[in-house]
PDB file of C-alpha atoms and ligand atoms in Angstrom:
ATOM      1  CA  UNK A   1      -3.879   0.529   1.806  1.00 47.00           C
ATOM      2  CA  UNK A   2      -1.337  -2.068   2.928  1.00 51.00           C
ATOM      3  CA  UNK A   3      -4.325  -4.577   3.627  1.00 45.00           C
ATOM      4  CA  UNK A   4      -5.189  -4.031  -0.159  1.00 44.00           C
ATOM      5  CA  UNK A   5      -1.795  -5.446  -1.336  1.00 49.00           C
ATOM      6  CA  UNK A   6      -1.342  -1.968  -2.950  1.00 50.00           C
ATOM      7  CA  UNK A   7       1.641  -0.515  -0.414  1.00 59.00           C
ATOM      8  CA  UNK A   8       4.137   1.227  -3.385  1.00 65.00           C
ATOM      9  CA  UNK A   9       7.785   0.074  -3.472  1.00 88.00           C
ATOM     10  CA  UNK A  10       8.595   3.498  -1.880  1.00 91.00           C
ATOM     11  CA  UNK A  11       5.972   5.300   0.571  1.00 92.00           C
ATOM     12  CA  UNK A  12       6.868   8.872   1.834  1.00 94.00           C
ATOM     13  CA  UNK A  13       5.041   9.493   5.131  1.00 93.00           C
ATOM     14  CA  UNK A  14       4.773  12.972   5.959  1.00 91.00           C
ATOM     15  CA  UNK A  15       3.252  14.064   9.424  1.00 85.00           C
ATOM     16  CA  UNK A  16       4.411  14.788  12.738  1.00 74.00           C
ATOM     17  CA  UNK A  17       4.181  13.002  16.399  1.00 69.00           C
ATOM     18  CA  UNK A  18       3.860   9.763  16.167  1.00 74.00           C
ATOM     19  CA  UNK A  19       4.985   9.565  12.570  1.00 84.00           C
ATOM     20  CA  UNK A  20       7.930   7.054  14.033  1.00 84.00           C
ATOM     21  CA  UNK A  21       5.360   5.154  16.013  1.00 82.00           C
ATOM     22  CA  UNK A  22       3.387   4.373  12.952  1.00 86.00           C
ATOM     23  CA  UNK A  23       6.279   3.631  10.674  1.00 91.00           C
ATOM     24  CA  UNK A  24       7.733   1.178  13.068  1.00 90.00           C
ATOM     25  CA  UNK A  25       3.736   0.080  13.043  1.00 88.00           C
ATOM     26  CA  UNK A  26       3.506  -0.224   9.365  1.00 91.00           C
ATOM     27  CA  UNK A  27       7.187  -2.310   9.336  1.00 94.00           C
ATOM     28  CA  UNK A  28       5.463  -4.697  11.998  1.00 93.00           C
ATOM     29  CA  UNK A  29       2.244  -5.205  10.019  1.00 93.00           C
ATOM     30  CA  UNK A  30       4.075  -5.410   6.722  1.00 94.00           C
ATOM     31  CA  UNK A  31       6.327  -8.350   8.057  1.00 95.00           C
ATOM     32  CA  UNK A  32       3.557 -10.112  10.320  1.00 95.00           C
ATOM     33  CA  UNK A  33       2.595 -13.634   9.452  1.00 94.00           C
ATOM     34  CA  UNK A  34      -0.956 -13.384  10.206  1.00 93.00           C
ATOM     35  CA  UNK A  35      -1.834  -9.425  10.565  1.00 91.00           C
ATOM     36  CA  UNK A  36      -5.763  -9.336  11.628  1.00 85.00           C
ATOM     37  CA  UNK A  37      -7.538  -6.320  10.754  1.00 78.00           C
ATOM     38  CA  UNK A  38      -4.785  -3.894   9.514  1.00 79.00           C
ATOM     39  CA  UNK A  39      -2.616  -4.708  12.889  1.00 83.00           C
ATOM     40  CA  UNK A  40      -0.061  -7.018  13.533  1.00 90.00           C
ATOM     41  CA  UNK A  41      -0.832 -10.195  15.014  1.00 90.00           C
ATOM     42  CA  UNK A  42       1.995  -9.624  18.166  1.00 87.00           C
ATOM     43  CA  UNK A  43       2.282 -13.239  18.288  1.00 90.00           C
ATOM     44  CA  UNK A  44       3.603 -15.094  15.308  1.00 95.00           C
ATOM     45  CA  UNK A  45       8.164 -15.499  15.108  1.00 95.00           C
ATOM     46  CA  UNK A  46       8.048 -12.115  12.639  1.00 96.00           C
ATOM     47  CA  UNK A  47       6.781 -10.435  15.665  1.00 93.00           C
ATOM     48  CA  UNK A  48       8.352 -12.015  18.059  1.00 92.00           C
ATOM     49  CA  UNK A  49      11.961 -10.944  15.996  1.00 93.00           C
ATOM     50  CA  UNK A  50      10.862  -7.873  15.863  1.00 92.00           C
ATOM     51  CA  UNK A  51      10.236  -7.370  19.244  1.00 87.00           C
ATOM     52  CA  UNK A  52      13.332  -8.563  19.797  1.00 86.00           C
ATOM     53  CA  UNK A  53      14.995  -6.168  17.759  1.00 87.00           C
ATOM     54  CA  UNK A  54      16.703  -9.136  15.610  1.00 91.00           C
ATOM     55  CA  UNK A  55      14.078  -9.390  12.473  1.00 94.00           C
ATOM     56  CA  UNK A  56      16.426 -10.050   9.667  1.00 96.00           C
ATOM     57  CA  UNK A  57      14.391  -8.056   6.978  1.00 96.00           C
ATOM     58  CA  UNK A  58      14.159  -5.319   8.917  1.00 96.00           C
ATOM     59  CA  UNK A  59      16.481  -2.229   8.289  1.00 95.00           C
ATOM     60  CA  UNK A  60      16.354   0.861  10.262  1.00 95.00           C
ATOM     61  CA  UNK A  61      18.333   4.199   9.166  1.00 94.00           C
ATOM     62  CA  UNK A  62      18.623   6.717  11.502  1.00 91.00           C
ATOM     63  CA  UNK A  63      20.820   9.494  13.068  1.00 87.00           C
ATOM     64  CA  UNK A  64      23.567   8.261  14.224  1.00 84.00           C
ATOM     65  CA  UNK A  65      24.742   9.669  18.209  1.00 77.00           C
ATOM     66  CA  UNK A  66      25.754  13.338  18.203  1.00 76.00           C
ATOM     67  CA  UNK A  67      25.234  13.416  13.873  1.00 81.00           C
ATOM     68  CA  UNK A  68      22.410  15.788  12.535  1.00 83.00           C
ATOM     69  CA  UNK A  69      22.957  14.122   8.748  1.00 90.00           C
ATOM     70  CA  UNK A  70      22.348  10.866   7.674  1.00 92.00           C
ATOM     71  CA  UNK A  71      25.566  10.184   5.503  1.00 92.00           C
ATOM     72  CA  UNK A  72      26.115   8.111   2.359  1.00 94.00           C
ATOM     73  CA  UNK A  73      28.050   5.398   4.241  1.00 95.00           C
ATOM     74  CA  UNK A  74      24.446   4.203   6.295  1.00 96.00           C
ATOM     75  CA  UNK A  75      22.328   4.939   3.059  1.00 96.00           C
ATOM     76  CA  UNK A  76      25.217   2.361   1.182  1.00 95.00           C
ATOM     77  CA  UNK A  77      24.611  -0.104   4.101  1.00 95.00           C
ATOM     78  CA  UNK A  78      20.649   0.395   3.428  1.00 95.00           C
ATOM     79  CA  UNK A  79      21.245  -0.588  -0.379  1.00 93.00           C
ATOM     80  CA  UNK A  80      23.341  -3.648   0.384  1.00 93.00           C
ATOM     81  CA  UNK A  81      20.220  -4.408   2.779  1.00 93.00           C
ATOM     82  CA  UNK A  82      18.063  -3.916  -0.306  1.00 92.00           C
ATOM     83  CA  UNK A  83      19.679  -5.891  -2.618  1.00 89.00           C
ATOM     84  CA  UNK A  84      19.973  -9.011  -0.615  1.00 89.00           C
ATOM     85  CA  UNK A  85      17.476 -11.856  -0.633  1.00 87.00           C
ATOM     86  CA  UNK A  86      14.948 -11.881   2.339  1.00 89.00           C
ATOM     87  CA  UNK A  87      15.520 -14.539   4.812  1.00 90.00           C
ATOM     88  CA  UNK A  88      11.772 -14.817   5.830  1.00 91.00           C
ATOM     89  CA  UNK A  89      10.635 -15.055   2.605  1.00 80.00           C
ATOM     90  CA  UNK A  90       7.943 -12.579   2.619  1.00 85.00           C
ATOM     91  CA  UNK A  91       9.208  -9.316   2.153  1.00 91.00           C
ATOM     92  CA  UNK A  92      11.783  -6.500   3.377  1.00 94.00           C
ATOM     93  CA  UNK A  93      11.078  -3.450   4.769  1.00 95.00           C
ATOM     94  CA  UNK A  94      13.517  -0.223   5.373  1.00 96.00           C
ATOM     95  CA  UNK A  95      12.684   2.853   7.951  1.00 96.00           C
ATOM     96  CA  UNK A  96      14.570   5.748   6.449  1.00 95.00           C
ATOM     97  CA  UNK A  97      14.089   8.671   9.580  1.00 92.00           C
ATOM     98  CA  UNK A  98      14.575  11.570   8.816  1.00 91.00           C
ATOM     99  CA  UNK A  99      14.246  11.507   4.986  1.00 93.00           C
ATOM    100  CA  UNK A 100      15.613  15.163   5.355  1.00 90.00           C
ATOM    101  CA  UNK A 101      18.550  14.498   7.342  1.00 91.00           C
ATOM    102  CA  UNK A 102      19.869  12.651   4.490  1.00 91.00           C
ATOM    103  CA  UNK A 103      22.973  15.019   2.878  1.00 89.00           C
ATOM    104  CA  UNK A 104      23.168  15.785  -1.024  1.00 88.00           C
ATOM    105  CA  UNK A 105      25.810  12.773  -1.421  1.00 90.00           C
ATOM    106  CA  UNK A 106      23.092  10.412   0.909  1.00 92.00           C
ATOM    107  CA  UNK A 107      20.403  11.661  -0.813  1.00 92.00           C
ATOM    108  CA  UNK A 108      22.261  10.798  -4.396  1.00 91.00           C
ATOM    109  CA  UNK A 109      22.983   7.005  -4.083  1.00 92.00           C
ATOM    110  CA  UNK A 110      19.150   6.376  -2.312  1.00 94.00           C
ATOM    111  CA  UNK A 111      17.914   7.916  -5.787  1.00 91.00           C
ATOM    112  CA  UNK A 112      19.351   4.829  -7.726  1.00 84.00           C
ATOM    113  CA  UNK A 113      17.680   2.548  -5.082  1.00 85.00           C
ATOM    114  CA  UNK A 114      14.033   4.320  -5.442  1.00 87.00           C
ATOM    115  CA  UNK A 115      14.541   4.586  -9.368  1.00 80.00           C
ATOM    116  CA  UNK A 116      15.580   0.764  -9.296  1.00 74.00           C
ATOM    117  CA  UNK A 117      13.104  -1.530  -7.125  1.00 65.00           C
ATOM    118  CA  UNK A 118      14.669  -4.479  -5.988  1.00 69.00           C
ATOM    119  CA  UNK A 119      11.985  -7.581  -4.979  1.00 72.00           C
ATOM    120  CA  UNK A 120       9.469  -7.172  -2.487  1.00 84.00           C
ATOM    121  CA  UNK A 121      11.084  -4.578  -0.210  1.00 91.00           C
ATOM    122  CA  UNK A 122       9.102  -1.733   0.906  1.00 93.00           C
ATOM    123  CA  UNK A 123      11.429   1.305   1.728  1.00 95.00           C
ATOM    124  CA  UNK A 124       9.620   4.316   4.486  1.00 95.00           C
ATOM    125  CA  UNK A 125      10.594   7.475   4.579  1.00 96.00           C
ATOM    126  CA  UNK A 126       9.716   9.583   6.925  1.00 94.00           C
ATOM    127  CA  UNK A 127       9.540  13.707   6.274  1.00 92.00           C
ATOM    128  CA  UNK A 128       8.086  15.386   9.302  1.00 83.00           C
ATOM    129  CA  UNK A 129       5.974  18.255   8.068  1.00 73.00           C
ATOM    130  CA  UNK A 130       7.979  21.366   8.462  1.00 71.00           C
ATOM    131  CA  UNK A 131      11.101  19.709   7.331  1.00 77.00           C
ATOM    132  CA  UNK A 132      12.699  20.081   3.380  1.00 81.00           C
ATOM    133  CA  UNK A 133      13.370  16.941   1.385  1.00 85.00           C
ATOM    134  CA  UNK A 134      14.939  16.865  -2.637  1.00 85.00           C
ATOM    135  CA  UNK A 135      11.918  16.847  -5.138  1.00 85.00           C
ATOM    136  CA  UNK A 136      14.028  14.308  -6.597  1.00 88.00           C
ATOM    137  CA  UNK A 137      13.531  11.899  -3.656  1.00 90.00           C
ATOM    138  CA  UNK A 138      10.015  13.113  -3.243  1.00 89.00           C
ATOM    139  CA  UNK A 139       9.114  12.663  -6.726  1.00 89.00           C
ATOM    140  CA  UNK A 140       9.801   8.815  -6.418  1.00 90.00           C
ATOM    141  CA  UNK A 141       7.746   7.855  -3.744  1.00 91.00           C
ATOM    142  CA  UNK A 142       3.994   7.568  -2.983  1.00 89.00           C
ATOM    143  CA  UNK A 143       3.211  10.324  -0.608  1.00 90.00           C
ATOM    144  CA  UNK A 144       1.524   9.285   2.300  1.00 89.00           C
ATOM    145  CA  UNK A 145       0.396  12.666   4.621  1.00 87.00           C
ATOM    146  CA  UNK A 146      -0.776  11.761   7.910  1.00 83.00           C
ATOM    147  CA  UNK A 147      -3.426  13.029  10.005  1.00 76.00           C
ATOM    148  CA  UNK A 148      -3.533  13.638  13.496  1.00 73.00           C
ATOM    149  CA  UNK A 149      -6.691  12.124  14.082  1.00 78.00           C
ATOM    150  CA  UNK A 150      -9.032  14.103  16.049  1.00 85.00           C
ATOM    151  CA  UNK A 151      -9.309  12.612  20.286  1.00 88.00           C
ATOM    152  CA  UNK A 152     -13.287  12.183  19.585  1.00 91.00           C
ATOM    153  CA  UNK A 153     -12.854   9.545  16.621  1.00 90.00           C
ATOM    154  CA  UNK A 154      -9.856   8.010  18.539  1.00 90.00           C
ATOM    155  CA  UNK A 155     -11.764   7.126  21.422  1.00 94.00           C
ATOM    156  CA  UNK A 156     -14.730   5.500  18.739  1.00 93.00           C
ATOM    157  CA  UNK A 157     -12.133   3.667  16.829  1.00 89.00           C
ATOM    158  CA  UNK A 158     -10.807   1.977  19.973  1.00 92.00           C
ATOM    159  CA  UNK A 159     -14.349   1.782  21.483  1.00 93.00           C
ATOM    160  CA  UNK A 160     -15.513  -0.216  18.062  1.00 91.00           C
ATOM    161  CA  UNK A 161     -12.662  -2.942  19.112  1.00 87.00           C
ATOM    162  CA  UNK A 162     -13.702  -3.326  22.488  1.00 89.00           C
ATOM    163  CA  UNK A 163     -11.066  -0.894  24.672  1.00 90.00           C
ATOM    164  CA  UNK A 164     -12.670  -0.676  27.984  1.00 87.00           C
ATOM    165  CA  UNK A 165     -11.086   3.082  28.957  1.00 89.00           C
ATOM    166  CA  UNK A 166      -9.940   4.249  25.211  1.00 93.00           C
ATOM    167  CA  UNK A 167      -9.642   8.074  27.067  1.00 92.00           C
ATOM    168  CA  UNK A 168      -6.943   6.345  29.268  1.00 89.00           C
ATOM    169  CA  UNK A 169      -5.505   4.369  26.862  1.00 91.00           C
ATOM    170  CA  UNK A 170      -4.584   7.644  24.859  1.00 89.00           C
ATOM    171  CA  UNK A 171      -3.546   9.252  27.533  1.00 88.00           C
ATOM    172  CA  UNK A 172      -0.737   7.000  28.369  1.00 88.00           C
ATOM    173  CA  UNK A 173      -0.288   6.397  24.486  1.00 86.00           C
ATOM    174  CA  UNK A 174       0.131  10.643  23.555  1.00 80.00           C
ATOM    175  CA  UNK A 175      -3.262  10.149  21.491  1.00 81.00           C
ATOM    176  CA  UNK A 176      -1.886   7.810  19.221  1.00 81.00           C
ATOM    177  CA  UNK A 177      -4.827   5.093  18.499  1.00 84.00           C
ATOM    178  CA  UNK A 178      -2.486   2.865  17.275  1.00 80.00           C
ATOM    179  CA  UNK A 179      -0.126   2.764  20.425  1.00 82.00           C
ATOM    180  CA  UNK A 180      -3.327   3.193  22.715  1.00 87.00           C
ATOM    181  CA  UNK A 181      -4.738  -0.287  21.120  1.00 85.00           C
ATOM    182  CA  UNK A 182      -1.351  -2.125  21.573  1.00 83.00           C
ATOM    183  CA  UNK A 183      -1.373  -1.172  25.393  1.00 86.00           C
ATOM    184  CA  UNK A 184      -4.646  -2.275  26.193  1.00 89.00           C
ATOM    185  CA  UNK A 185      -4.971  -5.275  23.116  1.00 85.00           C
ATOM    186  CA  UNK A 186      -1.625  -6.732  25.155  1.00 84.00           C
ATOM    187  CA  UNK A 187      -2.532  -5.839  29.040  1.00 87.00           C
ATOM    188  CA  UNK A 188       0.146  -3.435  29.092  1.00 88.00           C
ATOM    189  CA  UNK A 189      -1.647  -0.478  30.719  1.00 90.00           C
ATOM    190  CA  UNK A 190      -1.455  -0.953  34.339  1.00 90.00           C
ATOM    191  CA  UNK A 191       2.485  -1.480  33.459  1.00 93.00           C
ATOM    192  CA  UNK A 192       2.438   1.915  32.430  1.00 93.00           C
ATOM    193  CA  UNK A 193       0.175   3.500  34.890  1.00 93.00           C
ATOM    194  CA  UNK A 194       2.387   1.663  37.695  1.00 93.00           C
ATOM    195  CA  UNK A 195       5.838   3.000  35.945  1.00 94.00           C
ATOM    196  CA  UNK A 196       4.133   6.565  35.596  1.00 93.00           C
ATOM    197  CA  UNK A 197       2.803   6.737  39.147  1.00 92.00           C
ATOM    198  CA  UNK A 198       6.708   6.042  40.163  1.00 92.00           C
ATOM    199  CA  UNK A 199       8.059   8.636  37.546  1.00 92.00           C
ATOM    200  CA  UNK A 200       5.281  11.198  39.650  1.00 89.00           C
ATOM    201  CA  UNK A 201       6.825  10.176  43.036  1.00 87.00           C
ATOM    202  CA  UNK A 202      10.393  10.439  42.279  1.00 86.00           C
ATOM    203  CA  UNK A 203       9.564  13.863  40.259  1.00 84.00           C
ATOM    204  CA  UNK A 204       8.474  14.920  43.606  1.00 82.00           C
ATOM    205  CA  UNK A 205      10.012  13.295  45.992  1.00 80.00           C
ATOM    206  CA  UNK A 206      13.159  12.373  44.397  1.00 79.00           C
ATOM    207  CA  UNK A 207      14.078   8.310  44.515  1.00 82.00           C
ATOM    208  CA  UNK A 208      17.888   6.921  44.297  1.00 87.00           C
ATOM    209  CA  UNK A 209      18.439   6.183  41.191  1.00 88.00           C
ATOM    210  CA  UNK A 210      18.864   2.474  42.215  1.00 90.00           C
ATOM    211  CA  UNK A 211      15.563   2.484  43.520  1.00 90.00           C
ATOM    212  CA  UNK A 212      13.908   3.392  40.209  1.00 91.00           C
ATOM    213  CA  UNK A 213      16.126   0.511  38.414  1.00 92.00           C
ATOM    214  CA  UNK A 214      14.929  -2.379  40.772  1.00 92.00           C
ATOM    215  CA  UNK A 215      11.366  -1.398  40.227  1.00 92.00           C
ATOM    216  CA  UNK A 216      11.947  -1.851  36.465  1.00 92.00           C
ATOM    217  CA  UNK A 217      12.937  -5.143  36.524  1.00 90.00           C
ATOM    218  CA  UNK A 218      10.740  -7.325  34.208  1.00 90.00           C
ATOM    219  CA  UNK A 219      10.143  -4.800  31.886  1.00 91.00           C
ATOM    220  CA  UNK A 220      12.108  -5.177  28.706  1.00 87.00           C
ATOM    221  CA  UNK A 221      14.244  -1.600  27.844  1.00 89.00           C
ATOM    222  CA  UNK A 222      12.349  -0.918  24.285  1.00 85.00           C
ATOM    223  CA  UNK A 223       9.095  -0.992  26.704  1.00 88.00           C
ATOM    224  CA  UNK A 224      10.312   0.986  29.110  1.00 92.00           C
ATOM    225  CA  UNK A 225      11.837   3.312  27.432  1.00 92.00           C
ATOM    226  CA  UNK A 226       8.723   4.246  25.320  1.00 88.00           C
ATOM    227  CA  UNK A 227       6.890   4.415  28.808  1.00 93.00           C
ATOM    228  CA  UNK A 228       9.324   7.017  30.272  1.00 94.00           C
ATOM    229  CA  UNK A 229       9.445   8.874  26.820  1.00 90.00           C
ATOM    230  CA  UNK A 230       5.382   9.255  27.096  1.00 90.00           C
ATOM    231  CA  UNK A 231       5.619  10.305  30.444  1.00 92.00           C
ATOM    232  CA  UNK A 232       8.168  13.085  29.837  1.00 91.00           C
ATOM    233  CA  UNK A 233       5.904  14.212  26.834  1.00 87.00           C
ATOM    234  CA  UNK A 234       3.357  14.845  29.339  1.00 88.00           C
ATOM    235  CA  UNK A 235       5.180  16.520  31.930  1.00 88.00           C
ATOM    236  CA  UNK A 236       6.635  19.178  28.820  1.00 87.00           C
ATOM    237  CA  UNK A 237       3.457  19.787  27.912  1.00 84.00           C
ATOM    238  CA  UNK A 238       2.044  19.936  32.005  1.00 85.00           C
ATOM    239  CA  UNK A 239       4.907  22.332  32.431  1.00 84.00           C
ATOM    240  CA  UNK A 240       4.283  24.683  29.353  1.00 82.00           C
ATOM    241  CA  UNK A 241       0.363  24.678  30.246  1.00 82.00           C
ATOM    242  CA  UNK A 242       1.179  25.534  34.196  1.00 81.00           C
ATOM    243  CA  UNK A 243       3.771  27.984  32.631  1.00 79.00           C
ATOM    244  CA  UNK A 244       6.780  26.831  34.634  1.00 80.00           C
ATOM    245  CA  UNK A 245      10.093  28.327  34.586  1.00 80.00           C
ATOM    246  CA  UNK A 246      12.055  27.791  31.456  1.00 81.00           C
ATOM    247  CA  UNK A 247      14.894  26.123  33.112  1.00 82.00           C
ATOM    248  CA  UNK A 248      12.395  23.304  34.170  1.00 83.00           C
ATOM    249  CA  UNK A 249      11.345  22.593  30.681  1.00 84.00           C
ATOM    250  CA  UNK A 250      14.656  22.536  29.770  1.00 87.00           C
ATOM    251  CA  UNK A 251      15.663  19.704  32.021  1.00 87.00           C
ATOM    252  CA  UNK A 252      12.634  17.701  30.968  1.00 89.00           C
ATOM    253  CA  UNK A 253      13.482  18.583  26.993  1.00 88.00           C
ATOM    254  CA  UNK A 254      17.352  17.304  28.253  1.00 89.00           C
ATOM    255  CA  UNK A 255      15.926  14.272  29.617  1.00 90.00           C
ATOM    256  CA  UNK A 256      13.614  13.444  26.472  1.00 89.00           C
ATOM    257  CA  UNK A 257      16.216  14.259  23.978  1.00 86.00           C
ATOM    258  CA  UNK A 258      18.647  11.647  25.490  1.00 88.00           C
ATOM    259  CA  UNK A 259      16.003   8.884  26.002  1.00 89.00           C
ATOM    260  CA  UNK A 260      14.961   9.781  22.015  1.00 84.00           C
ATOM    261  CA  UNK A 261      18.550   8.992  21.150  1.00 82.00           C
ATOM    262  CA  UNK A 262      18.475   5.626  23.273  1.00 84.00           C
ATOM    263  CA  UNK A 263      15.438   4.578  21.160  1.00 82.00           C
ATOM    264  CA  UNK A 264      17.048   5.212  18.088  1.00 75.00           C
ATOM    265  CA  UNK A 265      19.945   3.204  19.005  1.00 75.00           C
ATOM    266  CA  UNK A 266      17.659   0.674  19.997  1.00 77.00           C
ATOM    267  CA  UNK A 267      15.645   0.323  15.930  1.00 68.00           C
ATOM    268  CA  UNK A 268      19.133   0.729  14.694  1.00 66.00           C
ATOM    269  CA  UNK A 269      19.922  -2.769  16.207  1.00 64.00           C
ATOM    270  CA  UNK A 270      22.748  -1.610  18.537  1.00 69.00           C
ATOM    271  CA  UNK A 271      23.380  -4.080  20.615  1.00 74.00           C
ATOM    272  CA  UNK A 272      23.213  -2.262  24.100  1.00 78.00           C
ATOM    273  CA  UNK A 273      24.067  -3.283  27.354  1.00 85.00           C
ATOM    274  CA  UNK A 274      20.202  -3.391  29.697  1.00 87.00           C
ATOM    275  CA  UNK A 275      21.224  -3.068  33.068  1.00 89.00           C
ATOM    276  CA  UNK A 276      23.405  -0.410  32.135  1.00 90.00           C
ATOM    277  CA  UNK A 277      21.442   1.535  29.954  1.00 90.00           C
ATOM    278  CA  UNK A 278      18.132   1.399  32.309  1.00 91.00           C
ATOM    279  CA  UNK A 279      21.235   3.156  34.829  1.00 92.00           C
ATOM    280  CA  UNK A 280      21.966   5.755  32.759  1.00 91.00           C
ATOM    281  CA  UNK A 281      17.917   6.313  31.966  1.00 91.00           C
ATOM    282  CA  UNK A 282      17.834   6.174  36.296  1.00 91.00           C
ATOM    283  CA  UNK A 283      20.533   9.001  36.472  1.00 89.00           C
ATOM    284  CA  UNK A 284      19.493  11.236  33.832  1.00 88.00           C
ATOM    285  CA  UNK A 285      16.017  11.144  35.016  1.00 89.00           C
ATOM    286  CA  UNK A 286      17.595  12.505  38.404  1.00 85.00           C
ATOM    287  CA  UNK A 287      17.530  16.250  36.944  1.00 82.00           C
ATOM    288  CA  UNK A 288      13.942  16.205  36.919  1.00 80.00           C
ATOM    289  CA  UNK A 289      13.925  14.741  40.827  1.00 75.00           C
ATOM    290  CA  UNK A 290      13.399  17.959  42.324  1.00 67.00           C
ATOM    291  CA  UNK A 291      10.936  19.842  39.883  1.00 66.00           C
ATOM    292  CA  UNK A 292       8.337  21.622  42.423  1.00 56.00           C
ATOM    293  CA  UNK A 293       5.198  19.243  42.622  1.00 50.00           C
ATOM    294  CA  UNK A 294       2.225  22.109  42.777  1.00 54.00           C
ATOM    295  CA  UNK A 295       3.800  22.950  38.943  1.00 56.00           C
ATOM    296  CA  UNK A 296       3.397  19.658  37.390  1.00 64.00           C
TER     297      UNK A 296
HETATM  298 ZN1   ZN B 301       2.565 -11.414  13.684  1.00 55.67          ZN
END
């Protein structure tokens, strides 16, 4: 759809995991120089920037720390984003997650914006499946629903562009093809089997905190942080197959919630201090250091 030049001013995605993942995706692609069938290139200065975290039209709205709404203050921030000129030239793009978080006063002064398009910007909201969002809102924006594609037609979409283990590939990327083709289109996936074989030993084993930090070095946070995120996804759903005490799944939930937050901090452009936030991933990550191996 976005390859056809036909992406609406305002796109509702509705789905559930990995409806982030292909938002941020979709933002990438839309403000790529030189995207190459329906992916972004990963190489040109848009991508670079947005790696980086720095892409000037870029805007990401998203709960703030400890706030369950998104309030009219950040929604006003969004709409001076909107109105201003891009500085790249080709277009601006908005992430608005959780369209539902938004309160009735948030909700009110985005309306203007959707009824009003301003240039070339492309605002995404995101409405996870379950969740309630204003017809108002809804009513203004293409509706995008997202399927979870099933694991067989993963594996022969990544097959058809050449991914030499797809099944391993999704299974560091949660079984999202788009994520799976990024690790293995940019050589990442023996950095995350190497991170996730460490995450096993110190889950059994227990490692200083310390320890785990100087074996990250090199890897940039955003990177890291979406490794350790996959890995506790896996170990939650390990631990609810195997059937594990609650109080284990609880630490693990603890743990992912937390590193969730950091991510979001992360898209919303804070500017946050590495060394000490790969600490505080180190630490947190030490109530899940004694979790009985034969369970997960
Ligand atoms: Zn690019």
């Amino acid at each position: 759809m976005a390859a056809q030049g036909k992406l609406a001013h305002s796109v509702l995605l509705q789905g559930d995991d990995g409806l982030d993942d292909f938002a941020i995706a979709l933002a990438l692609y839309l403000l790529c120089r030189a995207p190459n069938d329906n992916l972004a290139c990963g190489r040109c200065k848009d991508c670079e920037l947005f790696a980086a975290g720095s892409h000037p039209d870029f805007h990401y709205t998203g709960l703030e720390e400890k706030a369950s709404q998104i309030k009219v203050d950040q929604i006003r921030l969004l709409i001076d984003f909107v109105t201003k000129t891009a500085q790249r030239e080709k277009r601006k793009v908005v992430v608005l997650n959780p369209a539902s978080a938004m309160n009735i006063n948030a909700a009110n002064a985005l309306l203007k914006c959707l009824e009003e398009p301003s240039g070339d910007t492309v605002l995404i909201l995101l409405q996870e499946s379950q969740k309630m969002l204003l017809p108002t809102i809804r009513s203004r924006c293409s509706v995008l629903k997202l399927p979870q594609p099933s694991k067989n037609s993963a594996v022969a979409w990544l097959e058809a562009k050449g991914v030499a283990s797809p099944e391993d590939a999704l299974k560091y990327a949660q079984n999202s093809p788009l994520l799976a083709w990024r690790l293995s289109s940019e050589g990442q996936l023996s950095l995350w089997q190497k991170i996730y074989q460490l995450l096993d030993k110190h889950i059994q084993r227990g490692m200083n905190p310390m320890q785990l930090v100087l074996a990250w070095k090199g890897v940039a946070l955003s990177e890291l942080i979406q490794i350790v995120l996959s890995w506790l996804e896996d170990k939650i759903r390990s631990a609810f197959a195997a059937g594990v005490e609650r109080q284990v799944v609880v630490k693990l939930y603890t743990c992912r919630d937390s590193l969730a937050k950091k991510k979001q901090r992360l898209h919303l452009g804070f500017n946050l201090n590495e060394q000490l936030v790969l600490e505080e991933v180190a630490i947190e990550l030490q109530a899940c250091a004694d979790l009985s191996p034969k369970s997960l």
